[in-house]
mmCIF file of C-alpha atoms in Angstrom:
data_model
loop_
_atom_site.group_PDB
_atom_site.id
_atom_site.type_symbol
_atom_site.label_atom_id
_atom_site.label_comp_id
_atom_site.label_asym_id
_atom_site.label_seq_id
_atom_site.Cartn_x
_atom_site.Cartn_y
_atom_site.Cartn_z
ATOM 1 C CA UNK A 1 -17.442 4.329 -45.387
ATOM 2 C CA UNK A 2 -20.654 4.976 -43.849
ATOM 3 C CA UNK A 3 -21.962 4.712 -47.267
ATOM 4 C CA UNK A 4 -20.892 1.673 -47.563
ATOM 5 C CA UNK A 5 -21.997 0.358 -44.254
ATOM 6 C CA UNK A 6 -25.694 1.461 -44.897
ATOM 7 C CA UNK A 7 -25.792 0.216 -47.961
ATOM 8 C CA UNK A 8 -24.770 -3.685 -46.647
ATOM 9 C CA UNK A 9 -26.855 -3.264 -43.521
ATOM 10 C CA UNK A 10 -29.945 -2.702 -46.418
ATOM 11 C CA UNK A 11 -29.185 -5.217 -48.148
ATOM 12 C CA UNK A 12 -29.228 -7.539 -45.513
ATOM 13 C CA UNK A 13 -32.304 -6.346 -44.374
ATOM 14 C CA UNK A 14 -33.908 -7.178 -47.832
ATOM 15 C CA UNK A 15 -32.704 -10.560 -47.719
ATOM 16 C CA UNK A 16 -33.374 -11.109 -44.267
ATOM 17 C CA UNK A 17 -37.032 -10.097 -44.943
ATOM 18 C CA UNK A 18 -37.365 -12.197 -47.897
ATOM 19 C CA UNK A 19 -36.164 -15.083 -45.967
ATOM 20 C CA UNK A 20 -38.056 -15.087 -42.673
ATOM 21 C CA UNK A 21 -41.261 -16.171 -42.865
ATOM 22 C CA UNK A 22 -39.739 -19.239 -44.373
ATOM 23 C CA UNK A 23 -37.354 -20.015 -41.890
ATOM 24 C CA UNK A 24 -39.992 -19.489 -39.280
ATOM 25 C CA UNK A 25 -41.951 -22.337 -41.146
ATOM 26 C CA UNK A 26 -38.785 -24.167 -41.332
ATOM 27 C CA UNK A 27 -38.350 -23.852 -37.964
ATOM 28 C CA UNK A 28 -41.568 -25.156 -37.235
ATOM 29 C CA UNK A 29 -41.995 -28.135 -39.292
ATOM 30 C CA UNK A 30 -38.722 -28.971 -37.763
ATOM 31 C CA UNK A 31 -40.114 -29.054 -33.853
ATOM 32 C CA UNK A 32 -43.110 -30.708 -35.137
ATOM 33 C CA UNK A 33 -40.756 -33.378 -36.888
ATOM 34 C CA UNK A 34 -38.999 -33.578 -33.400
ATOM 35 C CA UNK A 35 -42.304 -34.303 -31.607
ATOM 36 C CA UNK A 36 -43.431 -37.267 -33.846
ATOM 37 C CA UNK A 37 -40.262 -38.668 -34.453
ATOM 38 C CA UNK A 38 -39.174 -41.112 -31.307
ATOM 39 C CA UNK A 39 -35.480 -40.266 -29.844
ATOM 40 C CA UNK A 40 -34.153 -43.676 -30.806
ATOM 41 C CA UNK A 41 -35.911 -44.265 -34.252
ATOM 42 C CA UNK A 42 -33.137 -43.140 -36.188
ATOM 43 C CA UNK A 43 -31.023 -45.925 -34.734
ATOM 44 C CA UNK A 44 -33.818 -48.429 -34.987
ATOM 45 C CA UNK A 45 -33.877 -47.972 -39.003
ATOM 46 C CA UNK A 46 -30.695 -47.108 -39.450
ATOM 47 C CA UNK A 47 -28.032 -49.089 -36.837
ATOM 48 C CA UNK A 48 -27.324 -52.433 -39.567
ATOM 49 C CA UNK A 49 -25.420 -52.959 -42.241
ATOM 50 C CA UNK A 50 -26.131 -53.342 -46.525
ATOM 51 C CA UNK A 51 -27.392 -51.300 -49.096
ATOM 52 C CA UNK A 52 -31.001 -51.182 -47.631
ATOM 53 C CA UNK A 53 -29.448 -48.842 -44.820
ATOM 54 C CA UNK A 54 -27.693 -46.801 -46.856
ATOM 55 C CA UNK A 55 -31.031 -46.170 -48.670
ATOM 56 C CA UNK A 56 -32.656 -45.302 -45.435
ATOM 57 C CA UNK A 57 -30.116 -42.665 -44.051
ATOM 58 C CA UNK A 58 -30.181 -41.516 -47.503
ATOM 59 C CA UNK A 59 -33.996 -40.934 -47.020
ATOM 60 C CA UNK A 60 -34.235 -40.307 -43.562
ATOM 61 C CA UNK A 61 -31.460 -38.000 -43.309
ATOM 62 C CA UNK A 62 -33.213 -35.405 -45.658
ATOM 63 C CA UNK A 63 -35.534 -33.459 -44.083
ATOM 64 C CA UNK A 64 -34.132 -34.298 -40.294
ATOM 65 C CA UNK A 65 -33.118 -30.201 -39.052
ATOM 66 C CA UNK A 66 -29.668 -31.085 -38.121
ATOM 67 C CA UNK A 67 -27.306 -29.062 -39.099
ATOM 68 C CA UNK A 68 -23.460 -29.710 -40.307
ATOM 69 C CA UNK A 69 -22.345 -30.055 -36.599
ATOM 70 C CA UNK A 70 -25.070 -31.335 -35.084
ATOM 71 C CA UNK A 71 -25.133 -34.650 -37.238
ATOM 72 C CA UNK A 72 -21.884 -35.166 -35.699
ATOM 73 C CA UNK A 73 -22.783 -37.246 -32.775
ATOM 74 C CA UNK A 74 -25.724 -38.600 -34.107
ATOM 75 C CA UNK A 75 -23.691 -40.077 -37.149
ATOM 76 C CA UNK A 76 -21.101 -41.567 -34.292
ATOM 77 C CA UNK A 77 -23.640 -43.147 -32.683
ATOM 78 C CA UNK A 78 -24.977 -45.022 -35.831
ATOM 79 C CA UNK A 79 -21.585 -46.476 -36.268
ATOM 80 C CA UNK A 80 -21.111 -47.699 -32.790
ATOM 81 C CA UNK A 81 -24.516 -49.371 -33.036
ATOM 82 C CA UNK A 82 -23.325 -51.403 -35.887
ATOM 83 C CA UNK A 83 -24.377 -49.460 -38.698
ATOM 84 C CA UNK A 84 -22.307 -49.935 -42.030
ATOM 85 C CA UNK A 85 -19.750 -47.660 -43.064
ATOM 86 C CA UNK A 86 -21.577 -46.501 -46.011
ATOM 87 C CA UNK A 87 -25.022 -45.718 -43.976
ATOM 88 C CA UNK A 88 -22.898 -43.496 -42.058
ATOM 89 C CA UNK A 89 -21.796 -41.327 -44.786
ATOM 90 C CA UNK A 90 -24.987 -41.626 -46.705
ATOM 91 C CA UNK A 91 -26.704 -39.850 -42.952
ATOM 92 C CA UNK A 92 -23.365 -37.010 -42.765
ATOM 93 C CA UNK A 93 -24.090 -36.090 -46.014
ATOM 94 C CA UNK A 94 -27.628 -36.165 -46.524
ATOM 95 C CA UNK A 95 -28.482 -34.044 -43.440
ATOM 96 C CA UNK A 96 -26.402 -31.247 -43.838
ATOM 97 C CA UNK A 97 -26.851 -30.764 -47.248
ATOM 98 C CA UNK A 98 -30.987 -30.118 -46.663
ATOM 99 C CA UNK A 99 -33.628 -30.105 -44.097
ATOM 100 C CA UNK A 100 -37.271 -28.691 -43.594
ATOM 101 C CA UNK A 101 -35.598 -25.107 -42.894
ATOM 102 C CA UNK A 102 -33.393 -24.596 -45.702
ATOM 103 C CA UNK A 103 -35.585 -26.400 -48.573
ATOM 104 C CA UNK A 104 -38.210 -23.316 -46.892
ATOM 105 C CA UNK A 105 -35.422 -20.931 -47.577
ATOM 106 C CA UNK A 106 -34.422 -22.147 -50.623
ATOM 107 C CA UNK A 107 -38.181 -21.645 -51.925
ATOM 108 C CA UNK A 108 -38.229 -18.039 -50.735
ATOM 109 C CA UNK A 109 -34.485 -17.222 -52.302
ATOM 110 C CA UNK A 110 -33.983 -19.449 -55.180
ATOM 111 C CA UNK A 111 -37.180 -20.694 -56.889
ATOM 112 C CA UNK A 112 -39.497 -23.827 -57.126
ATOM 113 C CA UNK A 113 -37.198 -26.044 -59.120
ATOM 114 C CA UNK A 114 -34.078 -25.494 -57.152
ATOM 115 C CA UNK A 115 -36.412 -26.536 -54.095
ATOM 116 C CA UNK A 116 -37.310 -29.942 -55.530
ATOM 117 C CA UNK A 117 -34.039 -30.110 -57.359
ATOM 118 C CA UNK A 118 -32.444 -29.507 -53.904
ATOM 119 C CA UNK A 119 -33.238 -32.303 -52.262
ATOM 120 C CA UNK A 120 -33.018 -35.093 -54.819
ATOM 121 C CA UNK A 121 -29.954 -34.380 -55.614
ATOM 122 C CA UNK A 122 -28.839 -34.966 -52.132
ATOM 123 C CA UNK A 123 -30.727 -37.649 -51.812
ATOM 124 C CA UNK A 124 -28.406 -39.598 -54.979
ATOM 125 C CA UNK A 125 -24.950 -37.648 -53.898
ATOM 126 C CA UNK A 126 -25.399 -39.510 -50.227
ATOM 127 C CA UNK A 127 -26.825 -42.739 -52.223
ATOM 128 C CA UNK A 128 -23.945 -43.453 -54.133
ATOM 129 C CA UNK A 129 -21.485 -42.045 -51.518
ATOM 130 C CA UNK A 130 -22.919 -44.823 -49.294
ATOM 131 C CA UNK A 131 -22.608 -47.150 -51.913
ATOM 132 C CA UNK A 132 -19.291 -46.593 -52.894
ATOM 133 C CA UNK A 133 -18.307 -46.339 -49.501
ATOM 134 C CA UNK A 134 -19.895 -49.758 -48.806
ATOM 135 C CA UNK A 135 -17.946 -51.550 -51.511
ATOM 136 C CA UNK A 136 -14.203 -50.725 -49.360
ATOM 137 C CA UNK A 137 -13.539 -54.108 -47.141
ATOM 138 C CA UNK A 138 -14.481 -53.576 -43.673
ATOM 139 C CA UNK A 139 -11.432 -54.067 -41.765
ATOM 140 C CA UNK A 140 -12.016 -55.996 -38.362
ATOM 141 C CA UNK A 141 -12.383 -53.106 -35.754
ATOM 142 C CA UNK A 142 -14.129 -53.647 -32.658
ATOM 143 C CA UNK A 143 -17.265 -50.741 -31.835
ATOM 144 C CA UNK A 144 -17.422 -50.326 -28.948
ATOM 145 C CA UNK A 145 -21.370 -49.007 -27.717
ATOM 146 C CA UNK A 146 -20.720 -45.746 -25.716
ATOM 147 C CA UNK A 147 -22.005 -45.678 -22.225
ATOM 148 C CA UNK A 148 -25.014 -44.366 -21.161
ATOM 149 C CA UNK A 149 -25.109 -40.579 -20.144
ATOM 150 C CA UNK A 150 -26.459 -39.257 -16.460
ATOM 151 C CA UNK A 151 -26.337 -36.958 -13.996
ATOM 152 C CA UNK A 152 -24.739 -39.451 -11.569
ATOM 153 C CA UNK A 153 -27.233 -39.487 -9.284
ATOM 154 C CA UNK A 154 -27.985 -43.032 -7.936
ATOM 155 C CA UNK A 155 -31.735 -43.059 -9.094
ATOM 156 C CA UNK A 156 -30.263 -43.412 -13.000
ATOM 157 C CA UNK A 157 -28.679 -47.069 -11.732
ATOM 158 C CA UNK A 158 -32.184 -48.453 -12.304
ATOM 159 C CA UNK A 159 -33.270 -51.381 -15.025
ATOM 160 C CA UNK A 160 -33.692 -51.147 -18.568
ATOM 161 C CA UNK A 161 -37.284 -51.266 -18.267
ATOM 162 C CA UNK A 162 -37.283 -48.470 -15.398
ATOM 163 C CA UNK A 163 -35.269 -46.304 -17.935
ATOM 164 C CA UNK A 164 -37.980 -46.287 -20.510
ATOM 165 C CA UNK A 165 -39.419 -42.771 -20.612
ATOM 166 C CA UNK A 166 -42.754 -42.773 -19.789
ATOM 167 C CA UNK A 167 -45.382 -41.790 -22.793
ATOM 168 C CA UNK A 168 -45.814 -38.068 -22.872
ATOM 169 C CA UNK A 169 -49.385 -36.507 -24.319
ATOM 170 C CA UNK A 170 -49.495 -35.477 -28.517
ATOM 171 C CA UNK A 171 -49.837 -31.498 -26.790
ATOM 172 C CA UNK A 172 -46.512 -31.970 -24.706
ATOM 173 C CA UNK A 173 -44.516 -33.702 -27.532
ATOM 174 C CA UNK A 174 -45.189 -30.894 -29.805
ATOM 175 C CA UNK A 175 -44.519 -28.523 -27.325
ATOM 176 C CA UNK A 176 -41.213 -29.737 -26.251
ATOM 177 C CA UNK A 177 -40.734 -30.123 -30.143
ATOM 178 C CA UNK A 178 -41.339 -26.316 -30.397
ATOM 179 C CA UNK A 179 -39.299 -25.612 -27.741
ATOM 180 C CA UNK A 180 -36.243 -27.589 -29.740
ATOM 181 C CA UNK A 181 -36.630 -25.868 -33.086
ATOM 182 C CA UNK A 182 -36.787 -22.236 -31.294
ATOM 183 C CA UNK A 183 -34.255 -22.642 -28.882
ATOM 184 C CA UNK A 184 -31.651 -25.424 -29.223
ATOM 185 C CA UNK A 185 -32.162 -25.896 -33.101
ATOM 186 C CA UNK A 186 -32.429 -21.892 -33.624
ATOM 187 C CA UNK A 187 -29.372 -21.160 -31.709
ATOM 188 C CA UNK A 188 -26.877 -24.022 -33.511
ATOM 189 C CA UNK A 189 -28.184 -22.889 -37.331
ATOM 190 C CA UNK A 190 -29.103 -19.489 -36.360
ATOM 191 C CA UNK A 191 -25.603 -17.641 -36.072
ATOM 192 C CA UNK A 192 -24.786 -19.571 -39.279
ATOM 193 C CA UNK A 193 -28.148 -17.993 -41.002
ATOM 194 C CA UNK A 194 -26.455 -14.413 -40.219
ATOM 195 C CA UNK A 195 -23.458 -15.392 -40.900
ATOM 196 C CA UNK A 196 -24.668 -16.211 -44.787
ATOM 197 C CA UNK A 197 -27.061 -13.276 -44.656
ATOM 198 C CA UNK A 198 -24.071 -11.060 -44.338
ATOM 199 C CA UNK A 199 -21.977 -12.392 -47.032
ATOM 200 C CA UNK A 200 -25.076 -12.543 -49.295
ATOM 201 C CA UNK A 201 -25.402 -8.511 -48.260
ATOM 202 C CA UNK A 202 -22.183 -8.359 -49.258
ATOM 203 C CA UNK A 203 -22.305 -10.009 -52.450
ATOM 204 C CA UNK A 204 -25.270 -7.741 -53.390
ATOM 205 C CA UNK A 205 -23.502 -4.642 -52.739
ATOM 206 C CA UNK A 206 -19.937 -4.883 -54.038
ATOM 207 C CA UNK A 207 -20.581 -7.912 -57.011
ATOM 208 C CA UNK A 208 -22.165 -6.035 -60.093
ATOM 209 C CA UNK A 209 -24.703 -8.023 -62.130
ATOM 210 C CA UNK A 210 -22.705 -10.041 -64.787
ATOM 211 C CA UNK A 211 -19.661 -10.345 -62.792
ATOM 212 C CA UNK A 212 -19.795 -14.305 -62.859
ATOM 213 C CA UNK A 213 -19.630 -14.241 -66.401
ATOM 214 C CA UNK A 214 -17.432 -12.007 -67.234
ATOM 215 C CA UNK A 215 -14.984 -13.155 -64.831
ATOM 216 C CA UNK A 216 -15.893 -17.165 -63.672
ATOM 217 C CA UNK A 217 -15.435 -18.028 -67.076
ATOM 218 C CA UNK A 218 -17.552 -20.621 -68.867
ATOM 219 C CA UNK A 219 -20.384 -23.470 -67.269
ATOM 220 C CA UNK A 220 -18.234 -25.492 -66.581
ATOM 221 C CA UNK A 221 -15.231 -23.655 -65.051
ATOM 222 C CA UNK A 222 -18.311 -21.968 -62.707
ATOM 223 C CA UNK A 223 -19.158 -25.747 -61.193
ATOM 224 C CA UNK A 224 -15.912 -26.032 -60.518
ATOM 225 C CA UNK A 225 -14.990 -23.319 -58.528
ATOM 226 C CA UNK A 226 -17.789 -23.496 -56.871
ATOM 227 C CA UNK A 227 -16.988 -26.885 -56.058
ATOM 228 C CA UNK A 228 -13.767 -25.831 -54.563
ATOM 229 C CA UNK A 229 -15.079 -23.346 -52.520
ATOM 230 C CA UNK A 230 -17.387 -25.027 -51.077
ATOM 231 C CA UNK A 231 -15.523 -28.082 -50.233
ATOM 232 C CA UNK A 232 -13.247 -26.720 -47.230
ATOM 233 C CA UNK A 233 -16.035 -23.849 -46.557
ATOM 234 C CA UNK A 234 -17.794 -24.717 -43.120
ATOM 235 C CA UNK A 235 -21.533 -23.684 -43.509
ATOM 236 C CA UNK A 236 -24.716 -25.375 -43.250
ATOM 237 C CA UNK A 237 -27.611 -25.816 -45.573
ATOM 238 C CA UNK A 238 -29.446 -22.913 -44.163
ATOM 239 C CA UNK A 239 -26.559 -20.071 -44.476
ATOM 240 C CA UNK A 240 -25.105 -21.715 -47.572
ATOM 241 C CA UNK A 241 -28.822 -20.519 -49.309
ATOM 242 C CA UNK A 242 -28.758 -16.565 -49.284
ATOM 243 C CA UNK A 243 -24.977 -16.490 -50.551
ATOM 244 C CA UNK A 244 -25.905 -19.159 -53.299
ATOM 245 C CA UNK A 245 -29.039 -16.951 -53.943
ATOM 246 C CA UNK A 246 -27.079 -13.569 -54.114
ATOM 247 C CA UNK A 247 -24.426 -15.273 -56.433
ATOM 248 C CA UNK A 248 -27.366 -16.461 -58.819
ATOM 249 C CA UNK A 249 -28.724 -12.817 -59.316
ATOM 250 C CA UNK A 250 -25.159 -11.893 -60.076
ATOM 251 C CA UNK A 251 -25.028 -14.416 -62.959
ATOM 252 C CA UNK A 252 -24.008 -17.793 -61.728
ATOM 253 C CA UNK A 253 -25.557 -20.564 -63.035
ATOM 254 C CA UNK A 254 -28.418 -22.578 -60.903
ATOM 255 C CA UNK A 255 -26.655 -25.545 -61.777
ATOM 256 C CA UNK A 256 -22.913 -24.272 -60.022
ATOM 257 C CA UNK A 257 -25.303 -22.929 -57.199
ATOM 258 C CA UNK A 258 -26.343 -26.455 -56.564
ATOM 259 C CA UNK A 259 -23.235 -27.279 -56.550
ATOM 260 C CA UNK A 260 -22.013 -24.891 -54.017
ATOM 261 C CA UNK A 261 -25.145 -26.319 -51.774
ATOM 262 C CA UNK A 262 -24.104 -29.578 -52.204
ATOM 263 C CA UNK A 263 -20.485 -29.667 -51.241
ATOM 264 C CA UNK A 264 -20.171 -26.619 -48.606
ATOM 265 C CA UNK A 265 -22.674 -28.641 -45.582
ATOM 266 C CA UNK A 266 -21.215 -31.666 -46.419
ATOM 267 C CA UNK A 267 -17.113 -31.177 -46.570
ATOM 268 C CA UNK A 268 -15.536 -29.337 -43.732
ATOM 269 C CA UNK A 269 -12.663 -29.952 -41.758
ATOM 270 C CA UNK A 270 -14.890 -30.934 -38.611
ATOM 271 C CA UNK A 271 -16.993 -33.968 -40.893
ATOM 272 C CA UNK A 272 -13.181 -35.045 -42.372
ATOM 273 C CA UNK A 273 -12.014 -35.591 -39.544
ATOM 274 C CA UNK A 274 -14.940 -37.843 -37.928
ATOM 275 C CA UNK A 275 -14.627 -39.865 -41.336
ATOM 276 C CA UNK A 276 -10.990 -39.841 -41.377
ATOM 277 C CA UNK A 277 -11.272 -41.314 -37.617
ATOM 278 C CA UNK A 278 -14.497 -43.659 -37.706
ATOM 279 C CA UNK A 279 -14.775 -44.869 -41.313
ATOM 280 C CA UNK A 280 -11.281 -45.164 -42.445
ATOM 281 C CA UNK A 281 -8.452 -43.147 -44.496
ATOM 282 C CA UNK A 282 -9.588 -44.482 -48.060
ATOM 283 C CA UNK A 283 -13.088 -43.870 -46.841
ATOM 284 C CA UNK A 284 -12.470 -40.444 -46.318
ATOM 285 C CA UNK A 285 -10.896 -40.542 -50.127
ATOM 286 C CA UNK A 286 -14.033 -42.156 -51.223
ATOM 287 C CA UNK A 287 -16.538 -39.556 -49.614
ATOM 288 C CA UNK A 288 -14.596 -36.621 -50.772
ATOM 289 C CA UNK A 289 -14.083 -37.925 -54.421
ATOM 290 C CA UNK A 290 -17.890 -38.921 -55.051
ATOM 291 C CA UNK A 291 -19.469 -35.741 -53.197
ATOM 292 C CA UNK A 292 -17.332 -33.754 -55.745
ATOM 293 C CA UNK A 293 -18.444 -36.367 -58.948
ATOM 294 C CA UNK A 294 -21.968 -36.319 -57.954
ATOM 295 C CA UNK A 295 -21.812 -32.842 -56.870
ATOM 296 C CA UNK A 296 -20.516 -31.605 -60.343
ATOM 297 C CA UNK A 297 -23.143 -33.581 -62.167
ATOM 298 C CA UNK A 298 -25.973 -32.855 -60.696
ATOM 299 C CA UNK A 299 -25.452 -29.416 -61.605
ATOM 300 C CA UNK A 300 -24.571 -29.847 -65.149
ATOM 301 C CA UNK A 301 -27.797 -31.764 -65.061
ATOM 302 C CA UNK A 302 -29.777 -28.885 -63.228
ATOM 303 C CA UNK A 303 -28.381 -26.169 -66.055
ATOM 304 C CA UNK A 304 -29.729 -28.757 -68.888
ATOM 305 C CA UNK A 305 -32.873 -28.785 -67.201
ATOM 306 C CA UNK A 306 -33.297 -25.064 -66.292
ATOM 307 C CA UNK A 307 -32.093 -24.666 -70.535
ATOM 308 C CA UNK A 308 -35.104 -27.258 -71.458
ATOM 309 C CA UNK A 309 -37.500 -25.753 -69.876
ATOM 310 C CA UNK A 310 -36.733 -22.157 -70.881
ATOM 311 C CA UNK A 311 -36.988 -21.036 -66.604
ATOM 312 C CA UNK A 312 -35.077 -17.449 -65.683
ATOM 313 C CA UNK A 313 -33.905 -18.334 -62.338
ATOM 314 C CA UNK A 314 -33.549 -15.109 -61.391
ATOM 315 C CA UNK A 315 -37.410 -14.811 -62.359
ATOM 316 C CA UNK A 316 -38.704 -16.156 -59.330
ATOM 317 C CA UNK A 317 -36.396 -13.606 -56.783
ATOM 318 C CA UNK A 318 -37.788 -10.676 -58.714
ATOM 319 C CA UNK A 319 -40.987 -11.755 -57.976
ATOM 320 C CA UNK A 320 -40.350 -11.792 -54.347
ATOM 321 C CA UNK A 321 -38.894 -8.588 -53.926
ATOM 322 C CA UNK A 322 -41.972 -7.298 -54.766
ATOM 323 C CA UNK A 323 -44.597 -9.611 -52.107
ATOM 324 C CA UNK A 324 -41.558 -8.477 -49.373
ATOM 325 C CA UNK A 325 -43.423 -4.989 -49.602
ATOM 326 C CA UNK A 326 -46.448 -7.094 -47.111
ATOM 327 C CA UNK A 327 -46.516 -6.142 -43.304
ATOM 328 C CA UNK A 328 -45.830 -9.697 -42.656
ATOM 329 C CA UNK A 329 -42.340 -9.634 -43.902
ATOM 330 C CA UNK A 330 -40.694 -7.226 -41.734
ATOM 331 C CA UNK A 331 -42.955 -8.445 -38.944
ATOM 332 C CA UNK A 332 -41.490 -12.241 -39.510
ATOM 333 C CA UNK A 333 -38.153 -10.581 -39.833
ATOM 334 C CA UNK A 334 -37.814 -8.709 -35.995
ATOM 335 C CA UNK A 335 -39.386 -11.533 -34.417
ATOM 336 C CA UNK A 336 -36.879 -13.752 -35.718
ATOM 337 C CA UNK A 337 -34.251 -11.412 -34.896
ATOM 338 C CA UNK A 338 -35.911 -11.385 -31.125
ATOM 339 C CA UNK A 339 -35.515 -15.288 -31.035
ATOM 340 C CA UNK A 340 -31.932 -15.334 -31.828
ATOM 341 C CA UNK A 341 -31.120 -12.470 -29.600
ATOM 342 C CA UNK A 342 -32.882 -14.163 -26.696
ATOM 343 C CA UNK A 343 -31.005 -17.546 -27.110
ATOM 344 C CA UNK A 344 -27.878 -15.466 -26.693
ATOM 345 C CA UNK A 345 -28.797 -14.030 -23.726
ATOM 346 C CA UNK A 346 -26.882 -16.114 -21.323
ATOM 347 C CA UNK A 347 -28.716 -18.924 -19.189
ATOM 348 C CA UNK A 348 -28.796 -20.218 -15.679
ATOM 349 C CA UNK A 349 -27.135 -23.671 -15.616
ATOM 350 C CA UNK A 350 -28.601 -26.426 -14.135
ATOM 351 C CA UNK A 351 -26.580 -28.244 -11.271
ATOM 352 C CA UNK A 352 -27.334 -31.761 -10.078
ATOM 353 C CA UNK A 353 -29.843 -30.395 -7.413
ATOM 354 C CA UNK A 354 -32.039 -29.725 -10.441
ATOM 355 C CA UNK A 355 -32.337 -32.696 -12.183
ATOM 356 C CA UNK A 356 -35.335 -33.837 -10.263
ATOM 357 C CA UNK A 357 -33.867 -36.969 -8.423
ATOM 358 C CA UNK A 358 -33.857 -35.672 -5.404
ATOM 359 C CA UNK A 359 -37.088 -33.663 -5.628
ATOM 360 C CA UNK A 360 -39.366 -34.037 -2.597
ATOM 361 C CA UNK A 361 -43.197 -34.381 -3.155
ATOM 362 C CA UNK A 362 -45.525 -31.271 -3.117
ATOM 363 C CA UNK A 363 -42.466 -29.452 -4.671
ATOM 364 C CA UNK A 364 -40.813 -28.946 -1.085
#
């Protein structure tokens, strides 16, 4: 047993390591993204109706670090600011199933092609989800716009105008961007990240090589279970990487690995239900039935593409075992263990004395 507990714990290690530096980046690009990205913009491009929006959350949605819970609310609001059903599901889909973190992560664990081949293919899946989506009547619902949220205090009954924030310098926007990505953003994707880490680890230990096709049967067969794993599977892009990466050096295909990063961040009982609920029942039937079309194609396209071009997947992770043997892999690795462990640590909640509405001048 003890054996056996080692032996995972190394593994994980070696994954975790490989993985670090680029989801520090990740991290990164994603508070910078924060900090030059206004609060309301999404809802500017994205809150009307026709194909043009369902282009744009299709777009938009891609590298925006939200992950399969956090686009939640932010998909809600779209729809209650008039956006079409189809935008909607373009922006759940689209977001969850990449970002600026996980396409770093999926250049450190998979390889080059994957990471452009990542992406795109998310970009069509949410596309023609939208599209499809788009094309169901829109029955004649009333949205209603949800209130605005406050503290209570009477200082927030003030004017539109006095709401406006006022503008903030470049240095504080990317600072309170920073600030997102390590703390908020790192502690809603972060347990996830372990989460896959540890099944990867597991994977690597127990799975021989060849097991996939021995036992997963031919290409095709392989998309397909790993479509229907990944459909009622709740994980985001970012932990959905290291157990597709872990599955591909045990034989599975790139193309069924796509597949399993296409439908596990965007079908889980939590996203089903907001469709079921905000878009409609045959909605629901809609999104489900082209994620898994697209889903399946785009790998079967990925394998012919991997087969044309003569690339060993598995190629590229060898090659990074190796450059994980540099001081700054480990080093990348503690520290971000240290962030996640300090956004555990439990935190003193603000009461209403602390928003600052009360606040006397000179600090008093």
């Amino acid at each position: 047993m003890y054996n056996v507990i080692t032996g995972i714990l190394f593994e994980c290690w070696d994954i975790l390591k490989e993985a670090a530096p680029y989801v520090l980046f990740g991290f990164f690009a994603a508070g910078i993204l924060k900090a030059f990205i206004p609060e309301d913009f999404v809802v500017k491009h994205l809150g009307q109706k026709g194909t043009r929006s369902v282009l744009k959350a299709s777009l938009f949605g891609i590298p925006l670090p939200l992950c399969s819970c956090g686009v939640i609310p932010v998909a809600i609001g779209l729809r209650k600011q008039g956006a079409s059903k189809g935008a909607t599901a373009s922006f759940l889909i689209s977001v969850p199933e990449t970002g600026v973190d996980s396409i770093a992560i999926t250049w450190a664990l998979l390889d080059p092609l994957m990471t452009v081949a990542r992406p795109i293919a998310a970009f069509i899946t949410a596309v023609v989800t939208g599209i499809c989506i788009n094309m169901i009547p829109e029955s004649k619902e009333t949205l209603e716009k949800s209130p605005q949220e406050g503290c209570g205090c009477s200082s927030h009954s003030k004017s539109e105008a006095e709401k406006l924030p006022q503008k903030e310098s470049l240095g504080r926007r990317i600072e309170k961007g920073l600030v997102y990505a390590f703390s908020d953003l790192l502690k809603d994707i972060g347990g996830w990240l372990m989460l896959g880490i540890a099944i990867a680890g597991i994977i690597s230990f127990f799975v021989p090589v060849g097991f996939v096709e021995q036992y997963l049967g031919g290409e095709f067969s392989s998309l397909l279970i790993m479509l229907v794993i990944g459909i009622p599977l709740y994980i985001c892009a970012s932990a959905s990487t290291p157990i597709a990466a872990a599955l591909v050096l045990k034989g599975l295909s790139p193309g069924a690995a796509l597949v399993f990063l296409l439908a596990g961040p965007a079908t889980n009982a939590a996203t089903m239900t907001v469709v079921a609920k905000h878009l409609g029942k045959t909605a629901t039937v809609v999104y489900t039935t082209a994620i898994a079309i697209c889903s399946l194609s785009m790998g079967w396209a990925v394998n012919r593409i991997y087969i044309w071009a003569d690339i060993d997947v598995m190629a590229w992770t060898r090659q990074a075992e190796h450059t994980t043997e540099s001081l700054l892999y480990p080093v990348s690795a503690l520290i971000l263990l240290v962030l996640l462990f300090r956004n555990y640590l439990p935190q003193k909640k603000p009461d209403d004395s602390d928003c600052g509405c009360h606040e006397q001048p000179g600090g008093v």
